[in-house]
mmCIF file of C-alpha atoms in Angstrom:
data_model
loop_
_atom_site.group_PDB
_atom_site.id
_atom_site.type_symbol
_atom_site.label_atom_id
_atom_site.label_comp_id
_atom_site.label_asym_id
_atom_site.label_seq_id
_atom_site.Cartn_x
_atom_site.Cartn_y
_atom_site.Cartn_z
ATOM 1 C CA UNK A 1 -8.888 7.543 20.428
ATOM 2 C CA UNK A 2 -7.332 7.580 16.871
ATOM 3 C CA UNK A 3 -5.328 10.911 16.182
ATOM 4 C CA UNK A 4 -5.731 12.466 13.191
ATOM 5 C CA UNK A 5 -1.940 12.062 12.120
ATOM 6 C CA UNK A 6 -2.927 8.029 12.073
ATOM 7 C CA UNK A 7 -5.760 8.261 10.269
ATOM 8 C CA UNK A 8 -3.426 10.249 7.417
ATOM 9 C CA UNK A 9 -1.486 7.251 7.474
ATOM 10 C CA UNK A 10 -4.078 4.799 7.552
ATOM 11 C CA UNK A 11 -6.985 5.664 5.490
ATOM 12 C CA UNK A 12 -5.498 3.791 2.309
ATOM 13 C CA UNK A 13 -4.350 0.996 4.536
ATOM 14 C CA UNK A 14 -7.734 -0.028 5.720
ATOM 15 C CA UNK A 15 -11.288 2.102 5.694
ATOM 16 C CA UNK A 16 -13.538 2.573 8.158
ATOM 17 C CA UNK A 17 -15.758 -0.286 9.695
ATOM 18 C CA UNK A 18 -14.618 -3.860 10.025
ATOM 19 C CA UNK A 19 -11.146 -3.310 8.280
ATOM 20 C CA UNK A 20 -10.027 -0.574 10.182
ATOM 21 C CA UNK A 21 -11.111 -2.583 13.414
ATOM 22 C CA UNK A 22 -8.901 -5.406 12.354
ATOM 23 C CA UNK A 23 -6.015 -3.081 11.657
ATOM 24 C CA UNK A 24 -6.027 -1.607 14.900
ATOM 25 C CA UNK A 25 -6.226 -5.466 15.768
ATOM 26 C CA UNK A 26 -3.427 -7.012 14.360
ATOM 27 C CA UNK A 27 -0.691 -3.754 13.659
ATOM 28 C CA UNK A 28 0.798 -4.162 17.322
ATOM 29 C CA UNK A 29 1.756 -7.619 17.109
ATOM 30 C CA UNK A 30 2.792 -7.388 13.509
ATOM 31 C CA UNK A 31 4.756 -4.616 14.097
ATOM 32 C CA UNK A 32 6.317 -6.485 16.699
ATOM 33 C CA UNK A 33 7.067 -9.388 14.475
ATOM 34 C CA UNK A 34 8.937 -6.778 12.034
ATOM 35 C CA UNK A 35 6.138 -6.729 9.367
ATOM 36 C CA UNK A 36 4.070 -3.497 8.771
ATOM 37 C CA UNK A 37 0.552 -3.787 7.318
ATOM 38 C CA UNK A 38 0.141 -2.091 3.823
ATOM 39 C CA UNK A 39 -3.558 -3.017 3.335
ATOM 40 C CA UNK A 40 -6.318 -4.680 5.193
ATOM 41 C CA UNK A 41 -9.714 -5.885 2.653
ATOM 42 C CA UNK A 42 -12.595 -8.203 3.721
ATOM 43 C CA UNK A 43 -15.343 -9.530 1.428
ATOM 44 C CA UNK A 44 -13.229 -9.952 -1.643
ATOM 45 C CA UNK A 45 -13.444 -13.183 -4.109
ATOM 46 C CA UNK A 46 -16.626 -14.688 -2.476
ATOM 47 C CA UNK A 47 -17.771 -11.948 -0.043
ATOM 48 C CA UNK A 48 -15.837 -13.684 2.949
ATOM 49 C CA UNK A 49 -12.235 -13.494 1.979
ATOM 50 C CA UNK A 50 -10.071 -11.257 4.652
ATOM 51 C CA UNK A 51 -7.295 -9.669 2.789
ATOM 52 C CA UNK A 52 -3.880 -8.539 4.043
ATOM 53 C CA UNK A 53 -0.934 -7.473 2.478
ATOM 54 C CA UNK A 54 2.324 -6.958 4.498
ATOM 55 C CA UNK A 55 5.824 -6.443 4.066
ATOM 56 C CA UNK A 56 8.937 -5.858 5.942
ATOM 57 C CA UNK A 57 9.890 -2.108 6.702
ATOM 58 C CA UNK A 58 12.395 -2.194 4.041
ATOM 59 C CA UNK A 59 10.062 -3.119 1.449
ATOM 60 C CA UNK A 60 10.759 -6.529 0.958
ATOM 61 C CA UNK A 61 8.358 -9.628 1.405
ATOM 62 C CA UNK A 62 8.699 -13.285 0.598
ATOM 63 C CA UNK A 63 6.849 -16.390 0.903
ATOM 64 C CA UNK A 64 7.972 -17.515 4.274
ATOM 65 C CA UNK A 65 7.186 -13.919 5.303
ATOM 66 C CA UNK A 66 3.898 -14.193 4.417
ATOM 67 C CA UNK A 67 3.572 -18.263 6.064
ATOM 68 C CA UNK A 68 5.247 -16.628 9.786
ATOM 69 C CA UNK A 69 2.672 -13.455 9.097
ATOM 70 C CA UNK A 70 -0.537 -15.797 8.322
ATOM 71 C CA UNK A 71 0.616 -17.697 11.352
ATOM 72 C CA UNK A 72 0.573 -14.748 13.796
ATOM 73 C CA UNK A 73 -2.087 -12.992 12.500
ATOM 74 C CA UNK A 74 -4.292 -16.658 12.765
ATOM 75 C CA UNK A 75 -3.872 -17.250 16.359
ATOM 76 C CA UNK A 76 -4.638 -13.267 17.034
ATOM 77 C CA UNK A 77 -7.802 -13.368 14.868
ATOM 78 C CA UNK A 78 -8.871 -16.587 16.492
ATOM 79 C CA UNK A 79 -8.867 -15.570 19.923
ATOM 80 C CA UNK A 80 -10.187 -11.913 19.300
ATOM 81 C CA UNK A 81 -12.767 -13.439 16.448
ATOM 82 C CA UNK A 82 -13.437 -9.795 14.645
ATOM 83 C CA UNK A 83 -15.608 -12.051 12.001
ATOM 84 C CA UNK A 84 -18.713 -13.324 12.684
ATOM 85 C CA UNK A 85 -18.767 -16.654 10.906
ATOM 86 C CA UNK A 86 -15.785 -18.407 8.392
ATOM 87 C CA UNK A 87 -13.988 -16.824 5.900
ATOM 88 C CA UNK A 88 -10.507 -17.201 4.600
ATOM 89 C CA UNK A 89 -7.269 -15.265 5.449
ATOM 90 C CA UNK A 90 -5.260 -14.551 2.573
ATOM 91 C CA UNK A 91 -1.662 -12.752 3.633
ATOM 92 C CA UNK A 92 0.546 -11.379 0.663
ATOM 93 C CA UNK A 93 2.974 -9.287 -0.513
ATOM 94 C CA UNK A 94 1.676 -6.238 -2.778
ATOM 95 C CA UNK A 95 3.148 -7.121 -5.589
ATOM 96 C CA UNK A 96 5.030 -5.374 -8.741
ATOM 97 C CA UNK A 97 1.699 -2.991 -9.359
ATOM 98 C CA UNK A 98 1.193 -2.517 -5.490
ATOM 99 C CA UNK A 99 -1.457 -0.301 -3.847
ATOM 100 C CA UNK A 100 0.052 3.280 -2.474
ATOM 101 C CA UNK A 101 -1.179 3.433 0.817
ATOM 102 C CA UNK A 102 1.327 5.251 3.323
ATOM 103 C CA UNK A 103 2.664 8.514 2.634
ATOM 104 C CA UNK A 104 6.049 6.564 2.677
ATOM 105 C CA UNK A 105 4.899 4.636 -0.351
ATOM 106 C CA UNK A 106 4.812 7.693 -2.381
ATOM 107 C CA UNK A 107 7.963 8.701 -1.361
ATOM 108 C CA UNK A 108 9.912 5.325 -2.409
ATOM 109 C CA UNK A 109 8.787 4.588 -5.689
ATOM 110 C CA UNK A 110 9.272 8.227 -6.396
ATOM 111 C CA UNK A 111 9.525 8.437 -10.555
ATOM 112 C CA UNK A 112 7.235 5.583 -10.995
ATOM 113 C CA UNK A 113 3.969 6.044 -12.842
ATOM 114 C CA UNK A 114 0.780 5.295 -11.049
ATOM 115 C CA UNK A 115 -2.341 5.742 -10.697
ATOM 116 C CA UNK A 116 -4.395 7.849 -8.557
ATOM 117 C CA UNK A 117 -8.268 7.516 -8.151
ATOM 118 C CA UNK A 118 -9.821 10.322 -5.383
ATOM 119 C CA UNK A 119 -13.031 10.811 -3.683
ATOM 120 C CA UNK A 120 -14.833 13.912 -5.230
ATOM 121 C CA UNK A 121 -13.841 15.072 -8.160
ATOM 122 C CA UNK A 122 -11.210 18.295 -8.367
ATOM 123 C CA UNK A 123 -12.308 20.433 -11.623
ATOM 124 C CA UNK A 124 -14.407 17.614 -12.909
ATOM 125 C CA UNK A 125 -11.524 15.119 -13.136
ATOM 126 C CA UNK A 126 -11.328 12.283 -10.104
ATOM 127 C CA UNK A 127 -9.005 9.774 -12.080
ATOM 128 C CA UNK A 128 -5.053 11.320 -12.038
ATOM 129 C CA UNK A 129 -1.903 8.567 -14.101
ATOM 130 C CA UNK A 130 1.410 10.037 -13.987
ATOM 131 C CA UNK A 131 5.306 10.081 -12.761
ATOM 132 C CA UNK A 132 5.567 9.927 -8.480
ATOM 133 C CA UNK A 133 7.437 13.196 -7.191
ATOM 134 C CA UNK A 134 6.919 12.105 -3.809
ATOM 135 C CA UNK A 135 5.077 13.590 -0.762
ATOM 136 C CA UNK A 136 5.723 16.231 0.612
ATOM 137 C CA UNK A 137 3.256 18.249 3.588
ATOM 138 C CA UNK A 138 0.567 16.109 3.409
ATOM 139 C CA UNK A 139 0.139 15.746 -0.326
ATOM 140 C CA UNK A 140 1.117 13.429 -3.228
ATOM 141 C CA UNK A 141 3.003 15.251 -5.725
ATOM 142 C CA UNK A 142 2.245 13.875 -9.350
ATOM 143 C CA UNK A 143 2.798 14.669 -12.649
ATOM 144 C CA UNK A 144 -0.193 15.786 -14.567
ATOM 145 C CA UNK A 145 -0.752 17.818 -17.904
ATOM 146 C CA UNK A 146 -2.457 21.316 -16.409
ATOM 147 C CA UNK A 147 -5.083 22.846 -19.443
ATOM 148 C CA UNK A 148 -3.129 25.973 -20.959
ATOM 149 C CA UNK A 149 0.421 24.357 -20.216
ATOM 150 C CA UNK A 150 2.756 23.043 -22.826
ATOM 151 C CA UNK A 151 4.602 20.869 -20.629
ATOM 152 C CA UNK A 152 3.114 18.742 -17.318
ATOM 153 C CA UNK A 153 3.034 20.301 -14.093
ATOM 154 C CA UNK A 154 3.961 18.684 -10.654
ATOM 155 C CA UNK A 155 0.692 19.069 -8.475
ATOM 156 C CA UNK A 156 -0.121 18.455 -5.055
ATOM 157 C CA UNK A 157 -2.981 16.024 -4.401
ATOM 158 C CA UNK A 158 -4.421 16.028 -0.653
ATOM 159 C CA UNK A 159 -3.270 12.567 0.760
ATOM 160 C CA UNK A 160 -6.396 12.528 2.059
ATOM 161 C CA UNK A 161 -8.272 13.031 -0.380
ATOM 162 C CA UNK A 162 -7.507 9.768 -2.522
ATOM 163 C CA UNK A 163 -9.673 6.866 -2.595
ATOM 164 C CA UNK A 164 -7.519 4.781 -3.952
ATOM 165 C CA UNK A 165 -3.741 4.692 -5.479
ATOM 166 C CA UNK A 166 -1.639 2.264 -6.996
ATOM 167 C CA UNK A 167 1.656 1.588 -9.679
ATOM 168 C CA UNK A 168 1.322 1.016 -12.922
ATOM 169 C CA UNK A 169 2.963 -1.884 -14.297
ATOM 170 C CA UNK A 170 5.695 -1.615 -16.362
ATOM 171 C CA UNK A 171 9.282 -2.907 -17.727
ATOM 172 C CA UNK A 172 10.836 -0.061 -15.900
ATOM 173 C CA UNK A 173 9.097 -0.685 -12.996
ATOM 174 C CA UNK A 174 9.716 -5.029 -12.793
ATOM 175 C CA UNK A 175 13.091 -3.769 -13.496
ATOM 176 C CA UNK A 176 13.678 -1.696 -10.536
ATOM 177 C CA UNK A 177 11.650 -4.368 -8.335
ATOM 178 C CA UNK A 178 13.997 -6.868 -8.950
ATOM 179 C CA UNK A 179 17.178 -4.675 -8.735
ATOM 180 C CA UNK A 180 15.365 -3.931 -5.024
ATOM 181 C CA UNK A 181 15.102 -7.345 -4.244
ATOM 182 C CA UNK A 182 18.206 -8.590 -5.253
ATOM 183 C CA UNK A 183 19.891 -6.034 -3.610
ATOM 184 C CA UNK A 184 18.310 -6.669 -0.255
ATOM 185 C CA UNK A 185 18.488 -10.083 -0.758
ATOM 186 C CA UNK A 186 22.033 -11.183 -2.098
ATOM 187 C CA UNK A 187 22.990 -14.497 -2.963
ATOM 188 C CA UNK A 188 25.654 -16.117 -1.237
ATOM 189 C CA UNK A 189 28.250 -17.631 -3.447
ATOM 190 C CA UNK A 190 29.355 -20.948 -4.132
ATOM 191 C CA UNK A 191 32.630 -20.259 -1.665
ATOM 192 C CA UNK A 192 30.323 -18.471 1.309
#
């Protein structure tokens, strides 16, 4: 049985049904391997497309990453065959503009913009674009301009309660992802 603290870390990473079958699927042994799962899709592109994006815990992912993950995850989906039928396995990295979908997520691209999209609407508004401020007891604190304030207002969005969330590309934002990369990955020098 699922706990509830898992599904407030999971929810973003894959939704109910198929996806969140192949989540609970593949996380051991990808965890294992040093990768953790940031989100599981199927049925994208031409309706039979399985979608995962992974990266190591320190944020970082890279192409041979992705060719040891797609490995792995291939001989674990063949032998437990959660698809009826073919389809096509697709394993990235999220990207620049990556999908939010662990609390941790919110936490390290803190003073970011992104966007947030949620389920039902909160005083007619479901749609929320502003400056991370983290996470902080069980909600995403954003930015946001609140009607009868002159200046915006850090709220408190129920993790949740979001549908969907995701960064907003910009130069500050490239920027800062390839600071983070190069930082984690140095290169050697000539002498080394």
């Amino acid at each position: 049985m699922t706990s509830s603290s898992e599904i407030l870390d999971t929810h973003l990473v894959a939704g109910s049904g198929q996806p969140r079958r192949i989540l609970e699927l593949i996380r051991p042994s990808a965890e294992a391997a040093n990768f953790e799962i940031v989100r599981v899709r199927y049925g994208l592109h031409d309706g039979h497309t399985l979608q995962i994006m992974a990266e190591r815990p320190d944020g970082q992912m890279n192409v041979s990453g992705c060719e040891e993950l797609s490995g792995l995850l291939s001989a674990i989906l063949d032998v437990e065959d959660p698809i009826s039928g073919e389809y096509n396995l697709e394993v990235s990295s999220p990207g620049i503009d990556r999908p939010l979908t662990r609390p941790k997520d919110f936490e390290r691209w803190s003073g970011f913009e992104a966007k947030l999209e949620l389920h039902d609407a909160i005083d007619g508004r479901k749609r929320f674009r502003g400056n991370l401020h983290g996470f902080e007891n069980g909600e995403v604190l954003i930015e946001h301009q609140v009607e009868g304030m002159s200046e915006t207002q850090v709220i408190g969005l129920d993790f949740r309660s979001i549908a969907e969330a995701k960064l907003t590309m910009s130069d500050d934002l490239i920027t800062e992802s390839l600071k983070r990369r190069d930082r984690d990955n140095p290169v050697p020098s000539d002498g080394e």
